[in-house]
Coordinates of C-alpha atoms in Angstrom, one line a residue:
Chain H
X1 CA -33.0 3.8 -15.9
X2 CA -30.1 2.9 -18.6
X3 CA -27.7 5.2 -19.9
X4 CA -25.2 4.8 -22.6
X5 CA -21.7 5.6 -21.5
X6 CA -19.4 8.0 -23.0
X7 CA -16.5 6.1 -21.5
X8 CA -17.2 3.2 -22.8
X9 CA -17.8 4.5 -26.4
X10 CA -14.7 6.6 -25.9
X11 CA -12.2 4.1 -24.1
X12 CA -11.4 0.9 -23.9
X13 CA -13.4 -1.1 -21.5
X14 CA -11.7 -3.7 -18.8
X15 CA -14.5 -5.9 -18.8
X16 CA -14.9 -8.2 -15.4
X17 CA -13.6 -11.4 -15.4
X18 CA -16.7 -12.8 -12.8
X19 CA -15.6 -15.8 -10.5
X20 CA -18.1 -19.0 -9.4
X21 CA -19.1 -16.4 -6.3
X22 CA -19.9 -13.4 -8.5
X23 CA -21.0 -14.9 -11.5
X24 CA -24.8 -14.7 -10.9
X25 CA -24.5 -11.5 -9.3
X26 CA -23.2 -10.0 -12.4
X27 CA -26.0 -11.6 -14.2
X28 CA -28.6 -10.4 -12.1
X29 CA -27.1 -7.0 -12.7
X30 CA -27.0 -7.9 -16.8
X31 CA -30.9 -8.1 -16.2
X32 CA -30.6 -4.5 -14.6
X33 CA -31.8 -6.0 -11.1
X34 CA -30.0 -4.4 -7.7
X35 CA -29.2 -7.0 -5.6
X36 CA -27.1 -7.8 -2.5
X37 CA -26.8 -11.4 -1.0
X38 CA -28.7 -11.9 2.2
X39 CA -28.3 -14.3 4.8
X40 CA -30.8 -16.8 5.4
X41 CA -29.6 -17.3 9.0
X42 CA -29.1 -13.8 10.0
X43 CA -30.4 -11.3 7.9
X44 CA -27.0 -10.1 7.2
X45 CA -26.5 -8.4 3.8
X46 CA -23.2 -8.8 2.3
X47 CA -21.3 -7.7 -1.1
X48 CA -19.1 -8.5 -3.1
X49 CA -20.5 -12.2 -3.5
X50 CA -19.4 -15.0 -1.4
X51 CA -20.5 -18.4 -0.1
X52 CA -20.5 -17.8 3.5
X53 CA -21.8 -15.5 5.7
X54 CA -19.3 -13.4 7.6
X55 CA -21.9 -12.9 10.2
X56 CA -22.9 -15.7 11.1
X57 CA -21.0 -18.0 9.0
X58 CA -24.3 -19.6 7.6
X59 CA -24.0 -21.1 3.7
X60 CA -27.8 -20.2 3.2
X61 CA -28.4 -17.3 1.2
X62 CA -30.5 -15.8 -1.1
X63 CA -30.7 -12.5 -3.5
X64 CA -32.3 -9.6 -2.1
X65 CA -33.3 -6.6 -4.0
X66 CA -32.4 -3.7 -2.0
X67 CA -33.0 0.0 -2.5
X68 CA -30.4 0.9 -5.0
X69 CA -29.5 4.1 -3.5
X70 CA -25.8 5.0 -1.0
X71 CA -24.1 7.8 -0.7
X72 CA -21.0 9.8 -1.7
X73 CA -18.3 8.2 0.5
X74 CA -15.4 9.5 -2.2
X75 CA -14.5 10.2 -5.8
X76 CA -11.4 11.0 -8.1
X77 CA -10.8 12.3 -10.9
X78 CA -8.5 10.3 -13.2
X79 CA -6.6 12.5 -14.9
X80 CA -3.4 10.3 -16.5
X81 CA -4.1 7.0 -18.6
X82 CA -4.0 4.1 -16.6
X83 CA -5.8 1.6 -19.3
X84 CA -5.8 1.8 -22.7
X85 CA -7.4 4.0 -24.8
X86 CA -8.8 6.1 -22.3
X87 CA -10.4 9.1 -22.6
X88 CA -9.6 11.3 -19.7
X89 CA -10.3 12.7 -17.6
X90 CA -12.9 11.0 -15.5
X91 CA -14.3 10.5 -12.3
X92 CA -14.8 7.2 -10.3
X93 CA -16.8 7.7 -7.0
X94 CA -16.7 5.2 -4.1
X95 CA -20.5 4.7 -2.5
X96 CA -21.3 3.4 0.6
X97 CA -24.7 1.5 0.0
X98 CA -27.9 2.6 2.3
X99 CA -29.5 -0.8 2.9
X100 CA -25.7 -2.1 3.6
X101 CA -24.2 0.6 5.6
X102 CA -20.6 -1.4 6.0
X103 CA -20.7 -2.1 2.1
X104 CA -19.1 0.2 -0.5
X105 CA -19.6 -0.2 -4.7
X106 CA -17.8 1.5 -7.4
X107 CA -19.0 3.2 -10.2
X108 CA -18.1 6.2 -12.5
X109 CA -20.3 9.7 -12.7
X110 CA -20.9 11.7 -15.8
X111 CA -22.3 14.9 -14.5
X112 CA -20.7 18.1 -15.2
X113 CA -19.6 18.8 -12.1
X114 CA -18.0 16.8 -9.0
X115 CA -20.2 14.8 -6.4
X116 CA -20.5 16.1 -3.1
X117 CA -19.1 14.6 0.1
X118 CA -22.1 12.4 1.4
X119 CA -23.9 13.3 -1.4
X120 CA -27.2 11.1 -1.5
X121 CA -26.8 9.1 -5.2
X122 CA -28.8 6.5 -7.0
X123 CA -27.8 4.0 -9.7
X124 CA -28.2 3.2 -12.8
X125 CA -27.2 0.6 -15.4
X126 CA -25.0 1.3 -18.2
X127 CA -25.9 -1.0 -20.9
X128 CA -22.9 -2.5 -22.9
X129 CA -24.2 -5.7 -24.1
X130 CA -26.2 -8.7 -23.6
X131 CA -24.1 -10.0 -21.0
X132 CA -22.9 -7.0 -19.5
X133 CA -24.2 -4.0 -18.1
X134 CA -22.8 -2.2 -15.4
X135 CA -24.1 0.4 -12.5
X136 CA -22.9 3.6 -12.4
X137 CA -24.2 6.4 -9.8
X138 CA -26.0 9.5 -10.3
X139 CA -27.3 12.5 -7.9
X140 CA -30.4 11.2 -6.0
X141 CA -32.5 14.0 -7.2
X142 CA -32.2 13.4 -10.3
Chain J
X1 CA 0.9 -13.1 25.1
X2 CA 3.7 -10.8 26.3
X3 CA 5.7 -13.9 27.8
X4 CA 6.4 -15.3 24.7
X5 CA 6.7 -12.0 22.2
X6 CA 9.5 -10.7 25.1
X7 CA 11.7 -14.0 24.0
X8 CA 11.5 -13.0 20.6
X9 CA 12.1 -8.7 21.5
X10 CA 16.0 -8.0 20.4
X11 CA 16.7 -11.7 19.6
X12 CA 17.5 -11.5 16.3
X13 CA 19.3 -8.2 14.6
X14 CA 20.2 -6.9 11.1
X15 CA 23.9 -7.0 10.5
X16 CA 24.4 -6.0 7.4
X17 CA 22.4 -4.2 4.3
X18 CA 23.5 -3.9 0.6
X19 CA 22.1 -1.6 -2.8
X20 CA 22.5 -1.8 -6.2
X21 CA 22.1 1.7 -7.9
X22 CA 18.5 2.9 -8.1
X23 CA 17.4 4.3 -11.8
X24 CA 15.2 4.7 -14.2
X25 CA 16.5 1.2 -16.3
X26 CA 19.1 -1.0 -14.9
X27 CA 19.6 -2.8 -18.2
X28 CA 20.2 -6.0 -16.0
X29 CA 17.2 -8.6 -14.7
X30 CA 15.7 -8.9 -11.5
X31 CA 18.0 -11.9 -10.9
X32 CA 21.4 -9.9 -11.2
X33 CA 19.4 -7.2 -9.4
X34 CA 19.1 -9.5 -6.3
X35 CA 22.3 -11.2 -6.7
X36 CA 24.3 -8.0 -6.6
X37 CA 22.4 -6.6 -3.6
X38 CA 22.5 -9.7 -1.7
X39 CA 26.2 -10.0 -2.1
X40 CA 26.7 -6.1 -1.0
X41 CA 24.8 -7.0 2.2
X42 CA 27.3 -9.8 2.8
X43 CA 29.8 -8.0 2.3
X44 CA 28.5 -4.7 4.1
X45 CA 28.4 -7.3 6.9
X46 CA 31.9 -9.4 6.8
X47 CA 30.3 -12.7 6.0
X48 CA 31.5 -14.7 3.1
X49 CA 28.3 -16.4 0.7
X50 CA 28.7 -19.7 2.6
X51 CA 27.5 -18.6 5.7
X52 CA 24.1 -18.0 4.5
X53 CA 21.5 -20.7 5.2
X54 CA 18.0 -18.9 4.5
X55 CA 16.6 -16.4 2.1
X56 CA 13.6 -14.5 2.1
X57 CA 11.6 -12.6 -0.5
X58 CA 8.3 -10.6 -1.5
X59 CA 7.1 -10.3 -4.9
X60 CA 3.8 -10.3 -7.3
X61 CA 5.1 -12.2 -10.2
X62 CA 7.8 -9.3 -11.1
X63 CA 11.0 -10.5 -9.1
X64 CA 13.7 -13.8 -8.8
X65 CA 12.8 -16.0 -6.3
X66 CA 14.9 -17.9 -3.8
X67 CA 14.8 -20.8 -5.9
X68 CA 16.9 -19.1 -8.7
X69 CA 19.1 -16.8 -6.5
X70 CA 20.8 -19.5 -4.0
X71 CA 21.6 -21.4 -6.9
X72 CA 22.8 -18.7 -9.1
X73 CA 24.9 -17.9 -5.9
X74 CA 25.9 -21.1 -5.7
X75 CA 24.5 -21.1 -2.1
X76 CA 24.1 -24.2 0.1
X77 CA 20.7 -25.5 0.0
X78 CA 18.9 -23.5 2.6
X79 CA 17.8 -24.8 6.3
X80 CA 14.8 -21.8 5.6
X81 CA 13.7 -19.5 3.0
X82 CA 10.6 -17.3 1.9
X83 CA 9.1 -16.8 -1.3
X84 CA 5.9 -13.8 -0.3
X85 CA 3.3 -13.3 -2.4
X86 CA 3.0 -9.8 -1.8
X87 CA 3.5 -6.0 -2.1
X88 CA 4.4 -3.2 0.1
X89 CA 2.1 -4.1 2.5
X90 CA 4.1 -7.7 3.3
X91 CA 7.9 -6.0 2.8
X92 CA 8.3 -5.7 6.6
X93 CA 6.8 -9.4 7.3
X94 CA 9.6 -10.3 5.4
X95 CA 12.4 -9.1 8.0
X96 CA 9.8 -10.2 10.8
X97 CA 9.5 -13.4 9.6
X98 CA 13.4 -13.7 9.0
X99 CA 13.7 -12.5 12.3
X100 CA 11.3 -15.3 13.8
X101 CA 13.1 -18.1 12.2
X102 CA 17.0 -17.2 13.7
X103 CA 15.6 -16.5 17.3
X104 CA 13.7 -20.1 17.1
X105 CA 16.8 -21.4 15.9
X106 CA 15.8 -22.8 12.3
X107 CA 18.4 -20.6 10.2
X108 CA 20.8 -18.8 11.6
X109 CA 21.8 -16.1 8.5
X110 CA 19.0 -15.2 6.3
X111 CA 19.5 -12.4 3.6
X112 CA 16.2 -10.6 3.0
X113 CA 16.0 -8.9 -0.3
X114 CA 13.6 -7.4 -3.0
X115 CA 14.5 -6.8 -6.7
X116 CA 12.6 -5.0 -9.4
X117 CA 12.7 -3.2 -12.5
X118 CA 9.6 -1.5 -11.5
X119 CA 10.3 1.6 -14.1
X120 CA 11.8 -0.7 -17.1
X121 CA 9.9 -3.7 -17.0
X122 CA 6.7 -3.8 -14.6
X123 CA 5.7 -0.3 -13.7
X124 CA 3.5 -0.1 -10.0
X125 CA 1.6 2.7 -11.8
X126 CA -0.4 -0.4 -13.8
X127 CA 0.3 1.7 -16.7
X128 CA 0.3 -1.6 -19.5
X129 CA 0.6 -4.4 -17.0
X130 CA -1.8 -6.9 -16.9
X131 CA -4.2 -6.8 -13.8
X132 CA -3.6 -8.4 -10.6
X133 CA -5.5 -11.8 -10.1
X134 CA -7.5 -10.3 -6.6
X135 CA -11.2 -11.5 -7.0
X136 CA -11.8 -7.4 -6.1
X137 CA -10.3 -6.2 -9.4
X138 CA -13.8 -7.0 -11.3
X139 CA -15.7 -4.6 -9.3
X140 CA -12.9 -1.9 -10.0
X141 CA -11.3 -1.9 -13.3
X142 CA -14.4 -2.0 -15.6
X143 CA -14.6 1.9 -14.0
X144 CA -11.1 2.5 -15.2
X145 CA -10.3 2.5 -11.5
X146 CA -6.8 0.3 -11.4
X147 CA -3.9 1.9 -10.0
X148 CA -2.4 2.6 -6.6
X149 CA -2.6 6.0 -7.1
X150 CA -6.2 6.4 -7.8
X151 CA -6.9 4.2 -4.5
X152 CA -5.0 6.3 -2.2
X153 CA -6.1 9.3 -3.8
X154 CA -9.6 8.0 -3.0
X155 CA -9.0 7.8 0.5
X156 CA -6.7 10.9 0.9
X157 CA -10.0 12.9 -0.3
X158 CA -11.9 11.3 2.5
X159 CA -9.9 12.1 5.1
X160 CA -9.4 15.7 3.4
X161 CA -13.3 15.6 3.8
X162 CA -13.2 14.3 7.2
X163 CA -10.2 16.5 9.0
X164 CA -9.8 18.9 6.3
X165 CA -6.2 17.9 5.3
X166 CA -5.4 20.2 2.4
X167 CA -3.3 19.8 -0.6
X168 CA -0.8 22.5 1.2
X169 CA -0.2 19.7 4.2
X170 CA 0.6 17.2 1.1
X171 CA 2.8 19.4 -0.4
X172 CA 4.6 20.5 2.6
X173 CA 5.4 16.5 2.9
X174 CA 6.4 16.1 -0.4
X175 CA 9.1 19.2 0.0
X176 CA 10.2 18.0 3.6
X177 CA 11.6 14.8 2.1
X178 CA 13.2 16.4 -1.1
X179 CA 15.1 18.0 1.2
X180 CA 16.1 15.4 2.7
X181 CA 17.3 13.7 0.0
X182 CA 19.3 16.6 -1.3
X183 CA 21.6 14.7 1.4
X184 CA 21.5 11.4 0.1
X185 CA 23.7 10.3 -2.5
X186 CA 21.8 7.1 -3.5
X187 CA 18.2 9.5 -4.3
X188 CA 17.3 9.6 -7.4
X189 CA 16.0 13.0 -7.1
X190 CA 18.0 15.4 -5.2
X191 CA 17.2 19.1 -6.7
X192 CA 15.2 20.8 -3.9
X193 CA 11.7 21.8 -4.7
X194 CA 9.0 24.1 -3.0
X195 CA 5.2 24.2 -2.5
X196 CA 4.5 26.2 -6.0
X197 CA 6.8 23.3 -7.4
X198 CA 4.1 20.8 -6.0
X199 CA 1.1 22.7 -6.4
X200 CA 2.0 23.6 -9.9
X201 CA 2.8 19.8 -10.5
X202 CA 0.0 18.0 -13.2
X203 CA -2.7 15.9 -11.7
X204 CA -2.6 12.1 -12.4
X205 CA -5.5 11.7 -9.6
X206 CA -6.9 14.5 -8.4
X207 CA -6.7 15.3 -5.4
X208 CA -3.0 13.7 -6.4
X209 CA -0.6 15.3 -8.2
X210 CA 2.5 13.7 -9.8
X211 CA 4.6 15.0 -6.7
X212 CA 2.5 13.2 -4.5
X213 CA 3.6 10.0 -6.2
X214 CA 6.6 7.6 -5.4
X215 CA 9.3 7.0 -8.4
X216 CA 8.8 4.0 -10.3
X217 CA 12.2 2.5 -9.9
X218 CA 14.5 -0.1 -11.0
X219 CA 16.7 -1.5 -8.1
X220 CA 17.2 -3.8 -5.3
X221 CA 18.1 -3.9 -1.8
X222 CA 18.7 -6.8 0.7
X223 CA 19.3 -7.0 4.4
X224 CA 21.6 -9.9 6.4
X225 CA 19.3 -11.1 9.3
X226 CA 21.3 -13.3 12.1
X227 CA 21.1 -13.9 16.1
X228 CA 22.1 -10.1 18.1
X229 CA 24.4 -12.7 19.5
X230 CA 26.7 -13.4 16.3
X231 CA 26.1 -10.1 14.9
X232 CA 28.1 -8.3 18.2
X233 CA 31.3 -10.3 16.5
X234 CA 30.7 -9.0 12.9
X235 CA 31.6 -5.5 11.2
X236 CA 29.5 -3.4 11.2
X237 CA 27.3 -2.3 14.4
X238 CA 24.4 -4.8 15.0
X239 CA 20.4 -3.1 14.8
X240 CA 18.5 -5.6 16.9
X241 CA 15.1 -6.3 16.0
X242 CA 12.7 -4.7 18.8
X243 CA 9.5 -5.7 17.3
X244 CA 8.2 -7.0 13.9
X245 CA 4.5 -7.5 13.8
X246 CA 2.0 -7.7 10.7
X247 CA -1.7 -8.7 10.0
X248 CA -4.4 -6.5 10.7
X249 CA -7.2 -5.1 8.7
X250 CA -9.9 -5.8 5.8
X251 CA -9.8 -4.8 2.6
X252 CA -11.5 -1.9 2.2
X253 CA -14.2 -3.4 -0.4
X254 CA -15.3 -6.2 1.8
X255 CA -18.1 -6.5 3.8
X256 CA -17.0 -4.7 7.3
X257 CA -15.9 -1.8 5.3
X258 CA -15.4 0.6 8.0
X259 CA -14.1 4.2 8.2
X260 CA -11.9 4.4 5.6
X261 CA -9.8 7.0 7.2
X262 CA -8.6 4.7 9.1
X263 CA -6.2 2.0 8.2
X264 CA -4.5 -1.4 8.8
X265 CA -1.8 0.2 11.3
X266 CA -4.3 1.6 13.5
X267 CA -5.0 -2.5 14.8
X268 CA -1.5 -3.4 14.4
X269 CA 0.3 -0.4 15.9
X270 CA -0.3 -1.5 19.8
X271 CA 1.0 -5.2 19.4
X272 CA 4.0 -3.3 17.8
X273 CA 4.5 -1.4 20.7
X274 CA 3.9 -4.0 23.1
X275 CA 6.2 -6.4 21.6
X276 CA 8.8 -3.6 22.0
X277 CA 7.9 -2.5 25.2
X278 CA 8.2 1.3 23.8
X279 CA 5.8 4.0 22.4
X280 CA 5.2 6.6 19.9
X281 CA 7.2 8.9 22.8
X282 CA 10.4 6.4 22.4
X283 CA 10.9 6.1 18.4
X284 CA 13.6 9.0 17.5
X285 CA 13.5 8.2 14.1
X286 CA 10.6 7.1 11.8
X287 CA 10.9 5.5 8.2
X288 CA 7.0 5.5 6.8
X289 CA 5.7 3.4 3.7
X290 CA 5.3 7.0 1.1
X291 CA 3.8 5.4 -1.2
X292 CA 2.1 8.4 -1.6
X293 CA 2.0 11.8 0.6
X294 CA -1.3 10.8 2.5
X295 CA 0.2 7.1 3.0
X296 CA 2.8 9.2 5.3
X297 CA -0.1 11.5 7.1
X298 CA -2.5 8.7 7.6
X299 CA 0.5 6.3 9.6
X300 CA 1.4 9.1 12.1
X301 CA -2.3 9.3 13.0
X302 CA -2.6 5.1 12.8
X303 CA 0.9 4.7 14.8
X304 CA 0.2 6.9 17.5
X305 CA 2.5 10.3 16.8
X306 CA -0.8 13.2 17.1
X307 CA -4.1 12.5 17.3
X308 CA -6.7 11.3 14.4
X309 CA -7.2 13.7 12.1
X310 CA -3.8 15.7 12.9
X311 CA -1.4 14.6 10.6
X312 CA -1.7 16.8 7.8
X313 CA -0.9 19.7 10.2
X314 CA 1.6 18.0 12.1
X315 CA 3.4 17.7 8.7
X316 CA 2.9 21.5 7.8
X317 CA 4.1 22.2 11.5
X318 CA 7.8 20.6 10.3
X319 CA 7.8 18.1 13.1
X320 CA 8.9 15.0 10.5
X321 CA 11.8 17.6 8.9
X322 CA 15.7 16.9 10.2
X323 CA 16.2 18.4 13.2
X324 CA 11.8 17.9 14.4
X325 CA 9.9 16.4 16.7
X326 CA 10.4 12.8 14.6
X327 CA 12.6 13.0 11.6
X328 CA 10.8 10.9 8.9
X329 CA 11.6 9.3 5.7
X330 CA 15.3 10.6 6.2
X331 CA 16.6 9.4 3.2
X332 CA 13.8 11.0 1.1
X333 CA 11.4 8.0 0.8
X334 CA 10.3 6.6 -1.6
X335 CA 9.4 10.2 -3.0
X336 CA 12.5 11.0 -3.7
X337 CA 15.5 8.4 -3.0
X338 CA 13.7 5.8 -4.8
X339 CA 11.1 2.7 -4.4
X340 CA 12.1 -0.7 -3.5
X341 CA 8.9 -1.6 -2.0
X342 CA 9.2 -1.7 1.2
X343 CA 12.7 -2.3 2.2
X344 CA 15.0 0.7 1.6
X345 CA 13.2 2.4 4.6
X346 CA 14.0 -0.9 7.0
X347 CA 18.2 -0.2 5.3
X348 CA 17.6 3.4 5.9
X349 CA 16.5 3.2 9.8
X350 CA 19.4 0.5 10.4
X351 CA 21.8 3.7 9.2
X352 CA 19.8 5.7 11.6
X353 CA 20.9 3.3 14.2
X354 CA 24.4 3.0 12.9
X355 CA 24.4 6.6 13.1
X356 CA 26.1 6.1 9.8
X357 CA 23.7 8.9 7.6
X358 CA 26.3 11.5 7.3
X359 CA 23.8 14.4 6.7
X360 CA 20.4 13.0 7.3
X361 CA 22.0 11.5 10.5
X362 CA 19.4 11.9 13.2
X363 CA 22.2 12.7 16.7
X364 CA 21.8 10.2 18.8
X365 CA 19.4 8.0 17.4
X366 CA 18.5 5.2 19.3
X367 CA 14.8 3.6 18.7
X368 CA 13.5 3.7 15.0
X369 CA 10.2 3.1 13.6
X370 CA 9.9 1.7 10.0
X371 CA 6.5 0.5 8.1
X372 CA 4.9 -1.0 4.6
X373 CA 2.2 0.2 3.1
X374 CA -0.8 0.3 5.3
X375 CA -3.3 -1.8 4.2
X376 CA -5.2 0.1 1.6
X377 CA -4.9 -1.9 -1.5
X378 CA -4.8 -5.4 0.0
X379 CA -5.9 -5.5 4.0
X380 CA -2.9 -6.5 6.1
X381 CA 0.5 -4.5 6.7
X382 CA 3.7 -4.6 8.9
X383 CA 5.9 -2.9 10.8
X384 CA 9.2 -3.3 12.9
X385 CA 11.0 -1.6 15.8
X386 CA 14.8 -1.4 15.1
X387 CA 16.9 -0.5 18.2
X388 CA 20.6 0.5 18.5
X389 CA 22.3 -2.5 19.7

């Protein structure tokens, strides 16, 4: 499931700065788990990471493990530097998650070509270090 | 709801607006930047430094405040003032909210302004500036994904997937207000280009190209807000202030994330309108945030002017051009006169008005439209309805 990143060996990385609502999220993710918050009240899943539900407005929540699959909802391709010491170009797509239809995630694709639109996708981690890895999306049949 | 937002419609008006030159380096701070446009704007208007008893600003960390530019003025302590954190998307909440305080009768002259060296100090492009401080920004930048440009190019390819809005329809915008601007003597860019120009132009996020970018500028403008009453007695011809609404939206990485061809102005345009008591059908004139080309093609859809899904061809059909349907971004936008944020198309549609735009002057002007960015980056936007008075 993990891949080594050729932008991250080959640019600088802007690593996340988490806050006290993402912090454990980004841990669970560190452990390679796919996870969403779900509302204890409601059902209702939600990302990013807050306290309450927006729902229901219920403060009970818990992690859910959630198919980690979405689809193509855009993409770029980055062509001029915007950070430093990158190595462009590159492409970031925007996926909209299936088991949270009204939630999108970011992510960067190394295929050779460009994604498709509503191109089915699945993650995967990208490994940086011990208290880091990120997920980055892939063509679902792969 | 109508009751009340009909005592604020045409209560308050703009009476007078100043610039410093736009460029690439001003080689002066923000604070001279404001103080010089402030002062213009005053003086555009006839009123002398001591009349002023409000100012009002946006700004993300890059700009003089209030606090230093009344001083530095040697202003009177103000009865009101605004300090806005905030980009494009808040510029026209900052005349709005102007506007609200002199109808209620809190200030009675407020000078609106925004200053930045946003070429020669802190570029928008996010090329070497730190990151904003949005609890988002973690999901994104680790992905090299950090710039206004690379956003709206993300949901310009959507709604090119959507519609099929084609580079062509960009480009067509793009040339459409470099022509425009061939008549303005304030643009920074003035030499006419064509569609081989644009689609010959390099990529910086494809499907953007550097022509579908605004200029990273260095200036300032700044606008004298007082009652319609007072400003019938000044110089110049008053603009009164129809409508000014903002709010509206989620951010686009939130929970609720919708269809993201749509945006903020889509829920904010019919309190506009109703506040005005006028239409898409009444504006004559139209000043839209151009952040980038799509921002321009996405508002006309959001605000009412063809139907969803219609504004690429709308724009290749040469309704926005001088002389169509609805002249937009007569001065050239922020494509090609320059980029103050937000607030050189609110001075640009009180010229309208004034039917003071030599050129560029759309004949008998009467209702303008002007709006800030539209809600992609952070959620909420604004907009006003500027009237003859």
């Amino acid at each position: 499931m993990s891949e080594r990143s050729e932008r991250i060996s080959g640019r600088g990385l802007i690593r996340p700065i988490p806050d006290r609502d993402s912090a454990a999220w980004w841990a669970r993710t560190a452990r390679h788990e796919f996870v969403l918050q779900g509302c204890d009240a409601c059902g209702t899943l939600r990302f990013p990471a807050r306290v309450y539900c927006h729902a229901c407005r219920s403060r009970d929540w818990s992690w859910r493990p959630v198919e980690p699959t979405g689809t193509i909802e855009s993409w770029i391709v980055t062509h001029q530097p915007f950070t430093p010491g990158a190595a462009t170009p590159y492409v970031v797509v925007m996926v909209r998650l299936t088991a949270a239809p009204d939630c999108v995630m970011y992510g960067n694709w190394y295929r050779d070509r460009e994604p498709h639109p509503g191109e089915p996708v699945q993650a995967s981690f990208t490994y940086v270090d011990e208290e880091l890895s990120l997920i980055n999306w892939r063509p679902g049949s792969e | 709801m109508t009751k009340r937002l009909l005592g604020f419609r045409d209560r308050a008006a703009v009476a007078g607006v100043g610039y410093t030159a736009f460029s690439k380096d001003s080689e002066v701070s923000t604070l001279t930047l404001a103080c010089e446009a402030v002062l213009a704007a005053l003086d555009d208007a006839g009123l002398e430094p001591g009349d002023v008893d409000g100012l009002a600003t946006h700004r993300v960390g890059d700009s003089a405040p209030p606090s230093l530019v009344g001083p530095a003025l040697g202003l009177r302590p103000p009865s009101w003032y605004l300090d806005q954190f905030g980009g494009g998307s808040v510029s026209h909440s900052v005349v709005g909210q102007a506007a609200l305080a002199v109808a209620s009768g809190v200030a009675e002259t407020v000078v609106c302004y925004r200053a930045i060296n946003a070429r020669s100090e802190f570029r928008m492009g996010g090329t070497g500036r730190p990151l904003p401080a949005s609890p988002e920004v973690q999901y994104q930048a680790p992905y090299g994904y950090v710039a206004p440009p690379q956003m709206y190019a993300m949901y310009a390819r959507a709604h090119m997937t959507k519609y099929g809005t084609k580079a062509e329809h960009f480009g067509q915008l793009a040339v459409t207000q470099r022509a425009n601007a061939t008549k303005n003597p304030r643009a920074l860019m003035r030499t006419p280009i064509t569609l081989d120009d644009y689609l010959g132009s390099r990529w910086i996020a494809e499907p953007f190209r550097l022509l579908d970018c605004c200029l990273e500028t260095d200036g300032a403008c700044a606008l004298v807000v007082t009652t319609a009453e007072r400003a019938r007695d000044l110089r110049r011809p008053p603009v009164l202030i129809s409508a000014a609404a903002w709010g509206g939206g989620h951010s686009h990485l939130s929970s609720g994330s919708g269809d993201v061809t749509v945006t903020s102005a889509a829920e904010l345009a019919p309190r506009l309108y109703g506040m005005a008591g006028a239409g898409p059908r009444d504006i004559d004139v139209a000043q839209i945030y151009d952040c980038f080309t799509y921002s321009v093609i996405v508002q006309l859809e959001d605000y009412g002017f063809c139907a969803k899904g219609e504004g690429g061809p709308y724009v290749a059909e040469g309704h926005t051009a001088l002389g169509g349907r609805l002249p937009v971004n007569t001065h050239g936008g922020f494509l090609s006169e320059g980029y103050v944020h937000g607030i050189n198309h609110i001075a640009e549609a009180v010229s309208q008005l004034r039917g003071d735009a030599g050129d560029r002057q759309t004949p008998g002007a009467e209702v303008a439209l002007s709006t800030a960015q539209p809600g992609y980056v952070l959620a909420a936007t604004s907009a006003l309805i500027l009237r003859k008075g």
